[in-house]
XYZ file of C-alpha atoms in Angstrom:
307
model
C 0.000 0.000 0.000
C 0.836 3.799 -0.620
C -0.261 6.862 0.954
C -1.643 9.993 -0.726
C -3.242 13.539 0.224
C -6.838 13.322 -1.634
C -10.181 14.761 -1.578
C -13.617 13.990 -2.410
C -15.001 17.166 -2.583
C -13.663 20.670 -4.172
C -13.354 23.079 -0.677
C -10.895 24.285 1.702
C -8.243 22.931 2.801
C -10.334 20.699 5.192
C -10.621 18.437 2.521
C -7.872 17.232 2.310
C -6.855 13.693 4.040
C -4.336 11.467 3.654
C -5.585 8.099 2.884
C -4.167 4.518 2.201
C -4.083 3.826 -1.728
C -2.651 0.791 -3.793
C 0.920 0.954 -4.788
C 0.158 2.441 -8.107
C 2.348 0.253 -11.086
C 3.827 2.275 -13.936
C 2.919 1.880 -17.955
C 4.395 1.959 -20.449
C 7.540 5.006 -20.482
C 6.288 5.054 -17.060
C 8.210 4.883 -13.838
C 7.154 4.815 -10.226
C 8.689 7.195 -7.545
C 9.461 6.574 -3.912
C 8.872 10.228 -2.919
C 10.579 11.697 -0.806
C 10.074 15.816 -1.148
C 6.905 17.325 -3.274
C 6.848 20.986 -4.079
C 3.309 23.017 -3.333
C 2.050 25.524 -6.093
C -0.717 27.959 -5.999
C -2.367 25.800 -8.814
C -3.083 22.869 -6.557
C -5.553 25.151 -4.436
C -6.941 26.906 -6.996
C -7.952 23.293 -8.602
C -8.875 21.516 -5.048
C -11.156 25.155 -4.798
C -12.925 23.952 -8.312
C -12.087 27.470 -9.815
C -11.356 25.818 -12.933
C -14.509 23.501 -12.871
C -17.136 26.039 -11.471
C -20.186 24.139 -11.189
C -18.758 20.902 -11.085
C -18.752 18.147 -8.440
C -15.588 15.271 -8.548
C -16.449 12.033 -10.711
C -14.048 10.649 -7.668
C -11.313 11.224 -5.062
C -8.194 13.106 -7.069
C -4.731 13.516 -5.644
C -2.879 16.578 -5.298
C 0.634 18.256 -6.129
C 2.358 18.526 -9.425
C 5.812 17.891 -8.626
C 8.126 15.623 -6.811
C 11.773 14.477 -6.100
C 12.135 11.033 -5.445
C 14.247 7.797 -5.868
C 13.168 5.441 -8.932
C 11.679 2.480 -7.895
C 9.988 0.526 -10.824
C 10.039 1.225 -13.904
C 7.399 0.266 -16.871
C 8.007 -1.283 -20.359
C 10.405 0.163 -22.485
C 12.076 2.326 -20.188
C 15.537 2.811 -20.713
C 16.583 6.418 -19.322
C 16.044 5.335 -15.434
C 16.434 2.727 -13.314
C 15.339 1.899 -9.907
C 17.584 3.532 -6.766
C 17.977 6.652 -9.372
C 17.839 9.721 -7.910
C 15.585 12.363 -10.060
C 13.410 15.616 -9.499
C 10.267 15.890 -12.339
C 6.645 17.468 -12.923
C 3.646 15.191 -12.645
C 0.071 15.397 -13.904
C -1.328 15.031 -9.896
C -0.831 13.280 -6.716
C 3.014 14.119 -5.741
C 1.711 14.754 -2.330
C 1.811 10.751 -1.916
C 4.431 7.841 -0.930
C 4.872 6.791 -4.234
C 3.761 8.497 -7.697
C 3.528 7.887 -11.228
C 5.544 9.766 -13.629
C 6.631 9.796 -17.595
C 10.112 8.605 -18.152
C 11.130 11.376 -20.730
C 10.316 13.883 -17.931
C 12.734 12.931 -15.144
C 15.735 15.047 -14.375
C 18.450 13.288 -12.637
C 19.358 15.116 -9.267
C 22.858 16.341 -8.448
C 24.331 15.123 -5.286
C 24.783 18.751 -4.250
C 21.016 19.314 -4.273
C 18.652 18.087 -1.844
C 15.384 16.559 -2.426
C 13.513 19.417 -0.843
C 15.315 21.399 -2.918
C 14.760 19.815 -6.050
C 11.062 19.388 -5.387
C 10.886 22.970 -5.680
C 12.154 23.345 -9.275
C 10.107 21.923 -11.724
C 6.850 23.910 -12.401
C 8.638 27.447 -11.531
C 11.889 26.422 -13.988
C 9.172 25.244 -16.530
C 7.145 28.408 -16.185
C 9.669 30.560 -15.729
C 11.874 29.270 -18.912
C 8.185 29.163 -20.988
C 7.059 32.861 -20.477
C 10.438 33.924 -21.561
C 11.025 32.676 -24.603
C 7.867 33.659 -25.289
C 8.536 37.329 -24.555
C 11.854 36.572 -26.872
C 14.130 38.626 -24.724
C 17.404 39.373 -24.934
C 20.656 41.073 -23.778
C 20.454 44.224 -23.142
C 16.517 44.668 -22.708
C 14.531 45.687 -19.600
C 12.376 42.965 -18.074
C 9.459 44.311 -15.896
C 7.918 40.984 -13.786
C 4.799 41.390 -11.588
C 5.336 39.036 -8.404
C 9.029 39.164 -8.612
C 9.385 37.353 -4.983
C 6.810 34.455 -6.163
C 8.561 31.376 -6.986
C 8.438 32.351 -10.786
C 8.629 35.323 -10.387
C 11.965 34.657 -8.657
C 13.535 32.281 -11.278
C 12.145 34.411 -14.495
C 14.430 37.511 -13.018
C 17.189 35.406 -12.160
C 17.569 33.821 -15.513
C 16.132 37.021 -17.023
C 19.408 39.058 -15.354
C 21.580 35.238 -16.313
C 21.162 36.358 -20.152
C 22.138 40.277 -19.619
C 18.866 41.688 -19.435
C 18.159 44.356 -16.291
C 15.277 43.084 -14.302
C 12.581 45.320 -12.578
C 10.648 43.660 -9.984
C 6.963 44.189 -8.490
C 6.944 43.308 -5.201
C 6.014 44.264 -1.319
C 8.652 46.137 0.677
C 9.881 43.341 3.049
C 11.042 41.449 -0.300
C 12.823 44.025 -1.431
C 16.460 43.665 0.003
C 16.253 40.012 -0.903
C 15.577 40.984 -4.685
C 18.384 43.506 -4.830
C 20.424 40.865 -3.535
C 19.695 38.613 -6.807
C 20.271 41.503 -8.908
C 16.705 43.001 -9.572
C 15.725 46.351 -9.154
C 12.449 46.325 -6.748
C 9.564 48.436 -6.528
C 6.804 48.424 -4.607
C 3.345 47.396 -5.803
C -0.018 48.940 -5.430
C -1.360 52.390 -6.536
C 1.667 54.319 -8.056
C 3.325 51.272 -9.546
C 3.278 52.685 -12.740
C 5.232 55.813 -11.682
C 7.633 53.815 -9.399
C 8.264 51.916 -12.888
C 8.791 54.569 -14.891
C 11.203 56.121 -12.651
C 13.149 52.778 -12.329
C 13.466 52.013 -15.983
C 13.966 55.915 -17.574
C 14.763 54.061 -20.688
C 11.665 52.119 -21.156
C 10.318 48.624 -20.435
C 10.399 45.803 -22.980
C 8.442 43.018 -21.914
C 6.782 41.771 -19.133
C 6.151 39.118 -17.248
C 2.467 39.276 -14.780
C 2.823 36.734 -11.788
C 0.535 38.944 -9.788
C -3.302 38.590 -11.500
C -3.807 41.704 -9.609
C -5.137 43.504 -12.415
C -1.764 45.218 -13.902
C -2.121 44.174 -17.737
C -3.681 47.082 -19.314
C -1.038 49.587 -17.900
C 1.751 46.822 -18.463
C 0.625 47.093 -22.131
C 1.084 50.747 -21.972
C 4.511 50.314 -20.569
C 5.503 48.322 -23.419
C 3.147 49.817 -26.305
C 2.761 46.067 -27.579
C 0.079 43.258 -25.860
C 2.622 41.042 -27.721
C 5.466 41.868 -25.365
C 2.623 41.223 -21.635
C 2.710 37.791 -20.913
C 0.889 36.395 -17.067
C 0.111 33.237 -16.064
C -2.118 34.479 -13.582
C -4.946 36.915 -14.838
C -7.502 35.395 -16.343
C -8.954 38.475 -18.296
C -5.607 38.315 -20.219
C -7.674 38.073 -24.034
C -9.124 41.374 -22.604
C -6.320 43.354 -23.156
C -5.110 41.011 -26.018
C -2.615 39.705 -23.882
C -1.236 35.612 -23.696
C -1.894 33.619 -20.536
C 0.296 30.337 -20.869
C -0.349 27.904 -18.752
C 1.651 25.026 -20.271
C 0.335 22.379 -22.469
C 2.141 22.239 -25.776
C 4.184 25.594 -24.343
C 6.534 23.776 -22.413
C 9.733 23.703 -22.492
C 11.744 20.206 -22.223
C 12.853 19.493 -18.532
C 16.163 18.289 -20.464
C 16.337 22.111 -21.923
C 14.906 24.175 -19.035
C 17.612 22.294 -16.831
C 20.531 22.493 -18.920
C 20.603 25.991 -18.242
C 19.054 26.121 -14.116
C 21.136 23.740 -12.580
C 24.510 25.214 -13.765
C 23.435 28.372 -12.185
C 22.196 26.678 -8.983
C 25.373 25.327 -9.235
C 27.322 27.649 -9.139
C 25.173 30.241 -6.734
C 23.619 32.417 -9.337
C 20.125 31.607 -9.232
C 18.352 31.029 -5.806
C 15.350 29.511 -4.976
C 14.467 30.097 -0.783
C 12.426 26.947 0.555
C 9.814 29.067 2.810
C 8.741 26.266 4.875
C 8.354 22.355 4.870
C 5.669 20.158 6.219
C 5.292 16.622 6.706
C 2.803 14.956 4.488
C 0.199 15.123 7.111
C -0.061 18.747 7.276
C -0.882 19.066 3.705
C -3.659 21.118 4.712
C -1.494 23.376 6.521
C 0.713 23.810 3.626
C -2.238 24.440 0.951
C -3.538 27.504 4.157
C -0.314 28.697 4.085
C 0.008 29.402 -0.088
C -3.659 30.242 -0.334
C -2.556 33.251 1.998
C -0.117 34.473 -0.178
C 3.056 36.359 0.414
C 5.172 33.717 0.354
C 8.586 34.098 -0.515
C 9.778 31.173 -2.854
C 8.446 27.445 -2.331
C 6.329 25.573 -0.038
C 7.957 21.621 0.497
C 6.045 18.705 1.815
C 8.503 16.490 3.208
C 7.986 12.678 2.376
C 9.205 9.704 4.641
């Protein structure tokens, strides 16, 4: 038997229990995970909420949590990229918040003895997202990068590989994040009314592109800013078509792990990107985790701690 954080119902965190499940057996290209460190992203309360099924009730129990770092320990037919007692980090459809999981073969990275599991649990969906919006924004050297939510987990790795590839990075953010962000290189200002202004005056040249985080209702002046919806991107506002502005949320957007990682961990590496672990839990305070990102504020990843 396995264990797994489900719930039957969309709601608050109450829902959530952890429950007994069978040892789940991987497919084809499959493999199955001993987990021991799942990353927590505002996504999995917003879908255990039902904000993207309004409406709807759950067919049946669903798991929760879209990452995990683990060891290998089976693996399905025709796998021959892992093997079990690998270490490995990767982004699953649901249910990383579990003893075991079920992931794709092709989407394992191998973890680094210098990086923890916690650690790496934290990486995949804010490299991912972070890699996706900007090469869709097509920056490069020399340009000014305005991102909304700079001290969100994306937010955080978009600047970092943003100021990586020699662009200057301006960063939305609340005060008490602000030191940390000029530590990493970007240039903070404060959000709320007068952001615009506090912008301007921070980039004298101009912005050219940005990157909403936030959803707090900052595309139509971030269009203004850049005097192109093509240049807005946010994976977070939902009125994005409004203002003819993309909202990526993955799907055939992503970027390979293999790519997205070929460039992260080399900076990890060597201590120019950062990404600060705010808390951990144990597996049985999911619900305490999933309170604690639905409150916002948070300054880089939430880690449920497995084993």
């Amino acid at each position: 038997m396995a264990q797994a954080v489900r719930y039957a119902e969309y709601g608050g965190p109450e829902v959530l229990r952890l429950e007994e499940i069978d040892l789940p057996e991987p497919g084809p290209g499959e493999v199955r995970l001993a987990v021991r460190a799942a990353g927590m992203n505002p996504v999995d309360w917003k879908i255990r909420r039902g904000l993207f099924t309004p409406g709807q009730d759950l067919a049946e129990p669903r798991g929760t949590g879209v990452e995990a770092a683990g060891v290998v320990e089976a693996v399905g037919p025709d796998v021959d990229t892992a093997a079990p007692g690998d270490e490995v980090f990767t982004g699953v459809g649901s249910g990383a918040l579990a003893t075991h999981v079920i992931a794709r073969a092709d989407s394992l990275v191998h973890k680094p003895d210098w990086l923890s599991f916690e650690e790496a649990a934290a990486l995949p969906v804010a490299s991912e997202t972070a890699a996706r919006t900007l090469r869709y924004l097509n920056v490069r050297s020399g340009q000014t990068l305005l991102v909304h939510a700079a001290a969100g987990a994306v937010g955080l790795v978009a600047g970092q590989l943003a100021i990586a590839r020699g662009l200057t990075v301006i960063g939305t953010a609340s005060e008490a994040r602000h030191e940390f962000l000029r530590e990493l290189g970007v240039h903070p200002v404060t959000y709320g009314d007068g952001w615009v202004e506090r912008v301007r005056e921070a980039a004298p040249d101009g912005i050219d592109a940005v990157l909403d985080g936030s959803g707090r209702g900052v595309l139509k002046e971030s269009v203004a800013l850049t005097g192109d919806p093509a240049k807005v991107v946010t994976i977070a506002d939902g009125s994005a078509a409004d203002h003819g502005v993309h909202f990526t949320s993955g799907g055939n957007e992503k970027v390979p792990a293999a790519e997205v990682f070929a460039e992260v961990l080399p900076l990890l590496h060597a201590g120019k990107l950062r990404l600060p672990i705010a808390r951990t839990f144990p597996l049985a305070q999911a619900a305490d985790a999933h309170r604690l990102s639905e409150d916002g504020h948070v300054l880089g990843k939430i880690v449920l701690e497995v084993g």
